[in-house]
Amino acid sequence: MNAQSRPIDISALAENLRGGDRAALARAITLVESVRPDHQVAARQLVQALLPHTGRAMRVGVTGVPGVGKSTTIDTLGHNLVQAGHKVAVLAVDPSSTRTGGSILGDKTRMAKLSPERNAFIRPSPSSGTLGGVAAKTRETMLLCEAAGFDVVIVETVGIGQSETTVADMTDFFLVLMLPGAGDELQGIKKGVLEIADMIAVNKSEGEGRNRAVAAAGEYRAALHIMQPASHNWSPPVVLISGLDNIGLNEMWGQVVEHRRRFEASGEFAQKRRAQQVKWMWTMLEDRIYGRLRRDPQVKARLPELERRVAEGALSPTLAVEDLAALLGI
């Protein structure tokens, strides 16, 4: 029996991971990201075994348009948190190249302060074309990090597509980074992002950009004011920060902690976590069905003709879907 086919000792891997073995954590994450059927079975067993040791971390999603300074801000914030005694895991979801499937960004190289820290763990995960650019296994990876003792898990999104909504559905607090210059920026803000934001932080507010940042913050507050908050216990604040110069980050984190305190007191925190678990179940079911659809030999043989006829207008998409569904017996 070669090394590749040797059975994985789930109990030993789980024990080592819980003991803080970083190599074990890295192996576990590689396991949940694997597409091999035997690895997927093992990964499910591992996550189930570790489930009682998860759920206690602060889960924070961070998004923003490219160039807003997400990685710099997370790098500095994470370093502050480690210095304050936290263990910080950063799951940086890279966009994948549509041509090669490879990651484009490489976040570990862009977090110079946090990378060397013993109590920090950075894991770039290629999105590989999954919905919204979010890695399909980010939820499982988050649980593994929690089981390994990380009490803060930050999920950085690519800031494009539907990734923001997906990350908001797996985190406790959703932070949206914005740039100064609200007059132009406000027109490009997707309403959906504002609706799910728990806080807006105007980045790059240092030096000469301070006045523009103050003006931008006023515009964002006005935009939020006319929207109905998701909870009567929380009105999303707008703060000024500089990830580069470490300005306002401690105050920003204080808002995250206050949000957790209020939601735990009201019972909303536990309710939100339960709803996220159910949504996670449905997402995984949808992924499994979609995977079966893409792998089914009858579907693969029939698909090119159906796509051609739909593109030519000879067949309606509705009838094409009926045809494919019949092949799967659904």
CSV table of C-alpha atoms in Angstrom, one decimal:
chain,number,residue,atom,x,y,z
A,1,MET,CA,0.0,0.0,0.0
A,2,ASN,CA,1.6,3.3,-1.0
A,3,ALA,CA,1.5,6.5,1.0
A,4,GLN,CA,-1.2,8.1,-1.2
A,5,SER,CA,-3.7,5.3,-0.5
A,6,ARG,CA,-2.8,4.8,3.2
A,7,PRO,CA,-5.9,5.4,5.4
A,8,ILE,CA,-5.9,8.7,7.3
A,9,ASP,CA,-5.9,8.4,11.1
A,10,ILE,CA,-8.7,10.9,11.9
A,11,SER,CA,-8.4,10.6,15.6
A,12,ALA,CA,-4.7,11.3,15.6
A,13,LEU,CA,-5.1,14.2,13.2
A,14,ALA,CA,-7.9,15.7,15.3
A,15,GLU,CA,-5.9,15.3,18.5
A,16,ASN,CA,-2.8,16.9,17.0
A,17,LEU,CA,-4.8,19.8,15.6
A,18,ARG,CA,-6.5,20.5,18.9
A,19,GLY,CA,-3.0,20.4,20.5
A,20,GLY,CA,-2.0,23.4,18.4
A,21,ASP,CA,0.1,21.5,15.8
A,22,ARG,CA,0.2,23.9,12.9
A,23,ALA,CA,1.3,21.2,10.5
A,24,ALA,CA,-1.8,19.2,11.5
A,25,LEU,CA,-4.0,22.2,10.9
A,26,ALA,CA,-2.5,22.7,7.4
A,27,ARG,CA,-3.0,19.0,6.6
A,28,ALA,CA,-6.6,19.1,7.8
A,29,ILE,CA,-7.3,22.1,5.6
A,30,THR,CA,-5.7,20.5,2.6
A,31,LEU,CA,-7.9,17.4,3.4
A,32,VAL,CA,-11.2,19.4,3.4
A,33,GLU,CA,-10.1,21.2,0.2
A,34,SER,CA,-9.3,18.0,-1.6
A,35,VAL,CA,-11.7,16.8,-4.4
A,36,ARG,CA,-10.7,13.1,-4.0
A,37,PRO,CA,-13.8,11.1,-2.8
A,38,ASP,CA,-11.9,9.3,-0.1
A,39,HIS,CA,-10.5,12.6,1.2
A,40,GLN,CA,-14.0,14.1,1.2
A,41,VAL,CA,-15.3,11.2,3.3
A,42,ALA,CA,-12.3,11.6,5.7
A,43,ALA,CA,-12.8,15.4,5.9
A,44,ARG,CA,-16.5,15.0,6.9
A,45,GLN,CA,-15.5,12.6,9.6
A,46,LEU,CA,-12.8,15.0,10.9
A,47,VAL,CA,-15.1,18.0,10.9
A,48,GLN,CA,-17.8,16.0,12.8
A,49,ALA,CA,-15.2,14.9,15.4
A,50,LEU,CA,-14.0,18.4,16.0
A,51,LEU,CA,-17.5,20.0,16.0
A,52,PRO,CA,-17.9,20.1,19.8
A,53,HIS,CA,-14.7,22.1,20.0
A,54,THR,CA,-15.8,24.9,17.6
A,55,GLY,CA,-18.1,27.9,17.7
A,56,ARG,CA,-16.3,30.1,20.3
A,57,ALA,CA,-14.3,32.3,18.0
A,58,MET,CA,-15.1,35.8,16.8
A,59,ARG,CA,-16.0,35.4,13.1
A,60,VAL,CA,-15.4,38.5,11.1
A,61,GLY,CA,-15.9,39.0,7.4
A,62,VAL,CA,-14.0,41.8,5.6
A,63,THR,CA,-14.8,43.1,2.2
A,64,GLY,CA,-14.1,46.1,0.0
A,65,VAL,CA,-13.3,46.9,-3.6
A,66,PRO,CA,-9.8,46.0,-4.9
A,67,GLY,CA,-7.3,48.7,-3.8
A,68,VAL,CA,-9.2,49.7,-0.7
A,69,GLY,CA,-6.5,48.2,1.5
A,70,LYS,CA,-8.1,45.0,2.9
A,71,SER,CA,-4.9,43.1,3.3
A,72,THR,CA,-3.0,46.0,4.9
A,73,THR,CA,-5.8,46.6,7.3
A,74,ILE,CA,-6.2,42.9,8.3
A,75,ASP,CA,-2.4,42.7,8.6
A,76,THR,CA,-2.2,45.6,11.1
A,77,LEU,CA,-5.5,44.7,12.9
A,78,GLY,CA,-4.4,41.0,13.2
A,79,HIS,CA,-1.0,42.1,14.6
A,80,ASN,CA,-2.7,44.3,17.2
A,81,LEU,CA,-5.0,41.4,18.3
A,82,VAL,CA,-2.1,39.0,18.6
A,83,GLN,CA,-0.2,41.6,20.7
A,84,ALA,CA,-3.3,41.8,22.9
A,85,GLY,CA,-3.2,38.0,23.5
A,86,HIS,CA,-5.6,36.7,20.8
A,87,LYS,CA,-4.9,33.8,18.3
A,88,VAL,CA,-5.8,35.1,14.9
A,89,ALA,CA,-6.6,33.0,11.7
A,90,VAL,CA,-7.0,34.8,8.4
A,91,LEU,CA,-8.8,33.0,5.6
A,92,ALA,CA,-8.0,35.0,2.5
A,93,VAL,CA,-10.2,33.9,-0.4
A,94,ASP,CA,-8.2,34.6,-3.5
A,95,PRO,CA,-9.9,35.0,-6.9
A,96,SER,CA,-8.8,32.2,-9.2
A,97,SER,CA,-7.6,32.7,-12.7
A,98,THR,CA,-10.3,31.7,-15.1
A,99,ARG,CA,-7.6,30.5,-17.5
A,100,THR,CA,-5.2,28.5,-15.2
A,101,GLY,CA,-7.3,28.0,-12.0
A,102,GLY,CA,-4.4,29.4,-10.0
A,103,SER,CA,-4.7,32.0,-7.3
A,104,ILE,CA,-4.0,35.6,-8.4
A,105,LEU,CA,-3.3,37.5,-5.1
A,106,GLY,CA,-1.1,35.5,-2.7
A,107,ASP,CA,-2.2,37.2,0.5
A,108,LYS,CA,0.4,35.7,2.8
A,109,THR,CA,3.1,37.7,1.0
A,110,ARG,CA,1.0,40.9,1.6
A,111,MET,CA,0.7,40.5,5.4
A,112,ALA,CA,4.3,41.0,6.5
A,113,LYS,CA,3.5,41.9,10.1
A,114,LEU,CA,1.1,39.0,10.8
A,115,SER,CA,2.9,36.2,8.9
A,116,PRO,CA,5.8,35.7,11.3
A,117,GLU,CA,3.6,35.7,14.4
A,118,ARG,CA,3.4,32.4,16.2
A,119,ASN,CA,-0.3,33.0,17.2
A,120,ALA,CA,-1.4,33.8,13.7
A,121,PHE,CA,-2.3,31.6,10.8
A,122,ILE,CA,-2.9,32.8,7.2
A,123,ARG,CA,-4.4,30.6,4.6
A,124,PRO,CA,-5.0,31.8,1.1
A,125,SER,CA,-7.7,29.6,-0.6
A,126,PRO,CA,-8.3,29.8,-4.3
A,127,SER,CA,-12.0,30.3,-5.0
A,128,SER,CA,-11.7,28.0,-8.1
A,129,GLY,CA,-14.8,29.5,-9.7
A,130,THR,CA,-17.3,28.8,-6.9
A,131,LEU,CA,-20.3,31.0,-6.5
A,132,GLY,CA,-19.4,34.6,-5.6
A,133,GLY,CA,-15.6,33.8,-5.6
A,134,VAL,CA,-15.8,32.2,-2.2
A,135,ALA,CA,-13.8,29.0,-1.6
A,136,ALA,CA,-16.3,26.2,-1.2
A,137,LYS,CA,-14.6,24.9,1.9
A,138,THR,CA,-14.2,28.1,3.8
A,139,ARG,CA,-16.8,27.2,6.4
A,140,GLU,CA,-15.0,23.9,7.2
A,141,THR,CA,-11.7,25.6,7.3
A,142,MET,CA,-13.1,28.2,9.8
A,143,LEU,CA,-14.2,25.3,12.1
A,144,LEU,CA,-10.8,23.7,11.9
A,145,CYS,CA,-9.1,26.9,12.9
A,146,GLU,CA,-11.5,27.3,15.9
A,147,ALA,CA,-10.8,23.7,17.0
A,148,ALA,CA,-7.1,24.5,16.8
A,149,GLY,CA,-7.6,27.3,19.4
A,150,PHE,CA,-7.9,30.4,17.2
A,151,ASP,CA,-10.3,32.8,18.9
A,152,VAL,CA,-10.5,35.3,16.1
A,153,VAL,CA,-11.2,34.2,12.5
A,154,ILE,CA,-11.1,36.8,9.8
A,155,VAL,CA,-12.5,36.0,6.3
A,156,GLU,CA,-11.3,38.3,3.6
A,157,THR,CA,-13.4,38.3,0.4
A,158,VAL,CA,-12.3,39.3,-3.0
A,159,GLY,CA,-14.8,42.2,-3.0
A,160,ILE,CA,-16.5,41.2,-6.3
A,161,GLY,CA,-19.6,39.3,-7.3
A,162,GLN,CA,-21.8,37.6,-4.6
A,163,SER,CA,-18.9,36.8,-2.3
A,164,GLU,CA,-19.9,39.4,0.2
A,165,THR,CA,-23.3,37.9,0.8
A,166,THR,CA,-21.8,34.4,1.1
A,167,VAL,CA,-19.2,35.5,3.7
A,168,ALA,CA,-21.8,37.5,5.7
A,169,ASP,CA,-23.8,34.3,5.9
A,170,MET,CA,-20.9,32.5,7.7
A,171,THR,CA,-19.6,35.2,10.0
A,172,ASP,CA,-20.9,37.1,13.1
A,173,PHE,CA,-19.8,40.6,12.0
A,174,PHE,CA,-19.4,42.0,8.5
A,175,LEU,CA,-17.0,44.9,8.0
A,176,VAL,CA,-17.1,46.9,4.7
A,177,LEU,CA,-14.0,48.9,3.9
A,178,MET,CA,-14.5,52.1,1.8
A,179,LEU,CA,-12.3,54.6,0.2
A,180,PRO,CA,-12.4,58.4,0.7
A,181,GLY,CA,-14.1,60.4,-2.1
A,182,ALA,CA,-17.8,59.5,-1.3
A,183,GLY,CA,-19.2,61.6,-4.1
A,184,ASP,CA,-17.9,59.2,-6.6
A,185,GLU,CA,-17.8,56.1,-4.5
A,186,LEU,CA,-21.4,56.3,-3.3
A,187,GLN,CA,-22.7,55.9,-6.8
A,188,GLY,CA,-20.8,52.6,-7.1
A,189,ILE,CA,-21.9,51.1,-3.8
A,190,LYS,CA,-24.2,48.1,-4.2
A,191,LYS,CA,-27.2,48.5,-2.0
A,192,GLY,CA,-27.0,44.9,-1.0
A,193,VAL,CA,-23.6,45.4,0.5
A,194,LEU,CA,-24.8,48.3,2.7
A,195,GLU,CA,-27.8,46.2,3.8
A,196,ILE,CA,-25.5,43.4,5.2
A,197,ALA,CA,-22.8,45.7,6.6
A,198,ASP,CA,-22.4,45.7,10.4
A,199,MET,CA,-19.9,48.6,10.1
A,200,ILE,CA,-18.3,50.8,7.5
A,201,ALA,CA,-14.7,51.8,7.9
A,202,VAL,CA,-13.3,54.5,5.6
A,203,ASN,CA,-9.7,53.5,5.1
A,204,LYS,CA,-6.7,55.6,4.1
A,205,SER,CA,-7.9,58.5,6.2
A,206,GLU,CA,-4.4,59.6,7.2
A,207,GLY,CA,-2.6,62.8,6.2
A,208,GLU,CA,-3.9,64.7,3.2
A,209,GLY,CA,-6.8,62.2,2.8
A,210,ARG,CA,-8.3,63.1,6.2
A,211,ASN,CA,-10.7,65.8,5.0
A,212,ARG,CA,-11.9,63.6,2.1
A,213,ALA,CA,-12.4,60.7,4.5
A,214,VAL,CA,-14.4,62.8,6.9
A,215,ALA,CA,-16.6,63.9,4.0
A,216,ALA,CA,-17.0,60.3,2.8
A,217,ALA,CA,-18.0,59.1,6.2
A,218,GLY,CA,-20.7,61.7,6.3
A,219,GLU,CA,-22.1,60.5,3.0
A,220,TYR,CA,-22.0,56.8,4.1
A,221,ARG,CA,-23.8,57.7,7.4
A,222,ALA,CA,-26.5,59.5,5.4
A,223,ALA,CA,-26.9,56.5,3.1
A,224,LEU,CA,-27.2,54.1,6.1
A,225,HIS,CA,-29.6,56.4,7.9
A,226,ILE,CA,-32.3,55.9,5.3
A,227,MET,CA,-32.0,52.1,5.4
A,228,GLN,CA,-33.7,49.8,7.9
A,229,PRO,CA,-31.1,48.2,10.3
A,230,ALA,CA,-31.1,44.4,10.3
A,231,SER,CA,-31.4,44.5,14.1
A,232,HIS,CA,-33.0,47.0,16.4
A,233,ASN,CA,-30.0,46.4,18.7
A,234,TRP,CA,-27.4,47.7,16.2
A,235,SER,CA,-27.1,50.6,13.9
A,236,PRO,CA,-24.0,50.2,11.7
A,237,PRO,CA,-21.4,52.8,12.7
A,238,VAL,CA,-19.1,54.5,10.2
A,239,VAL,CA,-15.5,54.9,11.4
A,240,LEU,CA,-12.3,56.5,10.1
A,241,ILE,CA,-9.2,54.3,10.0
A,242,SER,CA,-5.8,53.9,8.4
A,243,GLY,CA,-4.7,50.3,8.1
A,244,LEU,CA,-1.2,51.6,7.0
A,245,ASP,CA,-0.6,53.9,9.9
A,246,ASN,CA,-2.7,51.9,12.5
A,247,ILE,CA,-5.1,54.7,13.1
A,248,GLY,CA,-8.5,53.9,14.6
A,249,LEU,CA,-8.2,50.1,14.4
A,250,ASN,CA,-8.5,49.5,18.2
A,251,GLU,CA,-11.6,51.6,18.3
A,252,MET,CA,-12.9,49.7,15.3
A,253,TRP,CA,-12.3,46.4,17.0
A,254,GLY,CA,-14.1,47.8,20.1
A,255,GLN,CA,-17.2,48.1,17.9
A,256,VAL,CA,-16.9,44.4,16.9
A,257,VAL,CA,-16.7,43.4,20.6
A,258,GLU,CA,-19.6,45.6,21.5
A,259,HIS,CA,-21.7,44.1,18.7
A,260,ARG,CA,-21.0,40.6,20.1
A,261,ARG,CA,-21.9,41.7,23.6
A,262,ARG,CA,-25.2,43.1,22.6
A,263,PHE,CA,-26.2,40.2,20.4
A,264,GLU,CA,-25.3,37.6,23.0
A,265,ALA,CA,-27.4,39.5,25.6
A,266,SER,CA,-30.4,39.7,23.3
A,267,GLY,CA,-30.2,36.1,22.1
A,268,GLU,CA,-29.7,37.1,18.5
A,269,PHE,CA,-26.1,35.7,18.4
A,270,ALA,CA,-27.2,32.1,19.1
A,271,GLN,CA,-30.2,32.5,16.8
A,272,LYS,CA,-28.0,33.8,13.9
A,273,ARG,CA,-25.5,30.9,14.4
A,274,ARG,CA,-28.3,28.4,14.3
A,275,ALA,CA,-29.7,29.9,11.1
A,276,GLN,CA,-26.2,29.9,9.5
A,277,GLN,CA,-25.8,26.2,10.3
A,278,VAL,CA,-29.0,25.4,8.4
A,279,LYS,CA,-28.1,27.6,5.5
A,280,TRP,CA,-24.7,25.8,5.4
A,281,MET,CA,-26.5,22.5,5.1
A,282,TRP,CA,-28.5,23.6,2.2
A,283,THR,CA,-25.5,25.1,0.5
A,284,MET,CA,-23.6,21.9,0.8
A,285,LEU,CA,-26.6,19.9,-0.6
A,286,GLU,CA,-26.8,22.3,-3.6
A,287,ASP,CA,-23.1,21.9,-4.2
A,288,ARG,CA,-23.4,18.1,-4.0
A,289,ILE,CA,-26.3,18.1,-6.5
A,290,TYR,CA,-24.5,20.5,-8.8
A,291,GLY,CA,-21.4,18.3,-8.6
A,292,ARG,CA,-23.4,15.2,-9.6
A,293,LEU,CA,-24.9,17.2,-12.5
A,294,ARG,CA,-21.4,18.1,-13.8
A,295,ARG,CA,-20.1,14.5,-13.5
A,296,ASP,CA,-23.0,12.5,-14.8
A,297,PRO,CA,-21.9,10.9,-18.1
A,298,GLN,CA,-25.4,11.2,-19.7
A,299,VAL,CA,-25.5,14.8,-18.9
A,300,LYS,CA,-22.0,15.5,-20.2
A,301,ALA,CA,-22.9,13.7,-23.4
A,302,ARG,CA,-26.2,15.6,-23.9
A,303,LEU,CA,-25.1,19.1,-22.7
A,304,PRO,CA,-23.2,20.4,-25.8
A,305,GLU,CA,-26.2,19.8,-28.0
A,306,LEU,CA,-28.6,21.4,-25.6
A,307,GLU,CA,-26.3,24.4,-25.1
A,308,ARG,CA,-26.0,24.8,-28.9
A,309,ARG,CA,-29.8,24.7,-29.5
A,310,VAL,CA,-30.5,27.1,-26.6
A,311,ALA,CA,-27.9,29.5,-28.0
A,312,GLU,CA,-29.4,29.3,-31.5
A,313,GLY,CA,-32.9,29.9,-30.1
A,314,ALA,CA,-34.1,26.6,-31.3
A,315,LEU,CA,-34.9,25.4,-27.8
A,316,SER,CA,-36.1,27.3,-24.7
A,317,PRO,CA,-33.9,27.2,-21.6
A,318,THR,CA,-36.9,25.8,-19.7
A,319,LEU,CA,-37.2,22.7,-21.9
A,320,ALA,CA,-33.4,22.2,-21.8
A,321,VAL,CA,-33.5,22.1,-18.0
A,322,GLU,CA,-36.4,19.7,-18.2
A,323,ASP,CA,-34.3,17.4,-20.4
A,324,LEU,CA,-31.3,17.5,-18.1
A,325,ALA,CA,-33.5,17.0,-15.0
A,326,ALA,CA,-35.1,13.9,-16.5
A,327,LEU,CA,-31.6,12.4,-17.1
A,328,LEU,CA,-30.9,12.8,-13.4
A,329,GLY,CA,-34.4,11.6,-12.3
A,330,ILE,CA,-35.3,14.9,-10.6
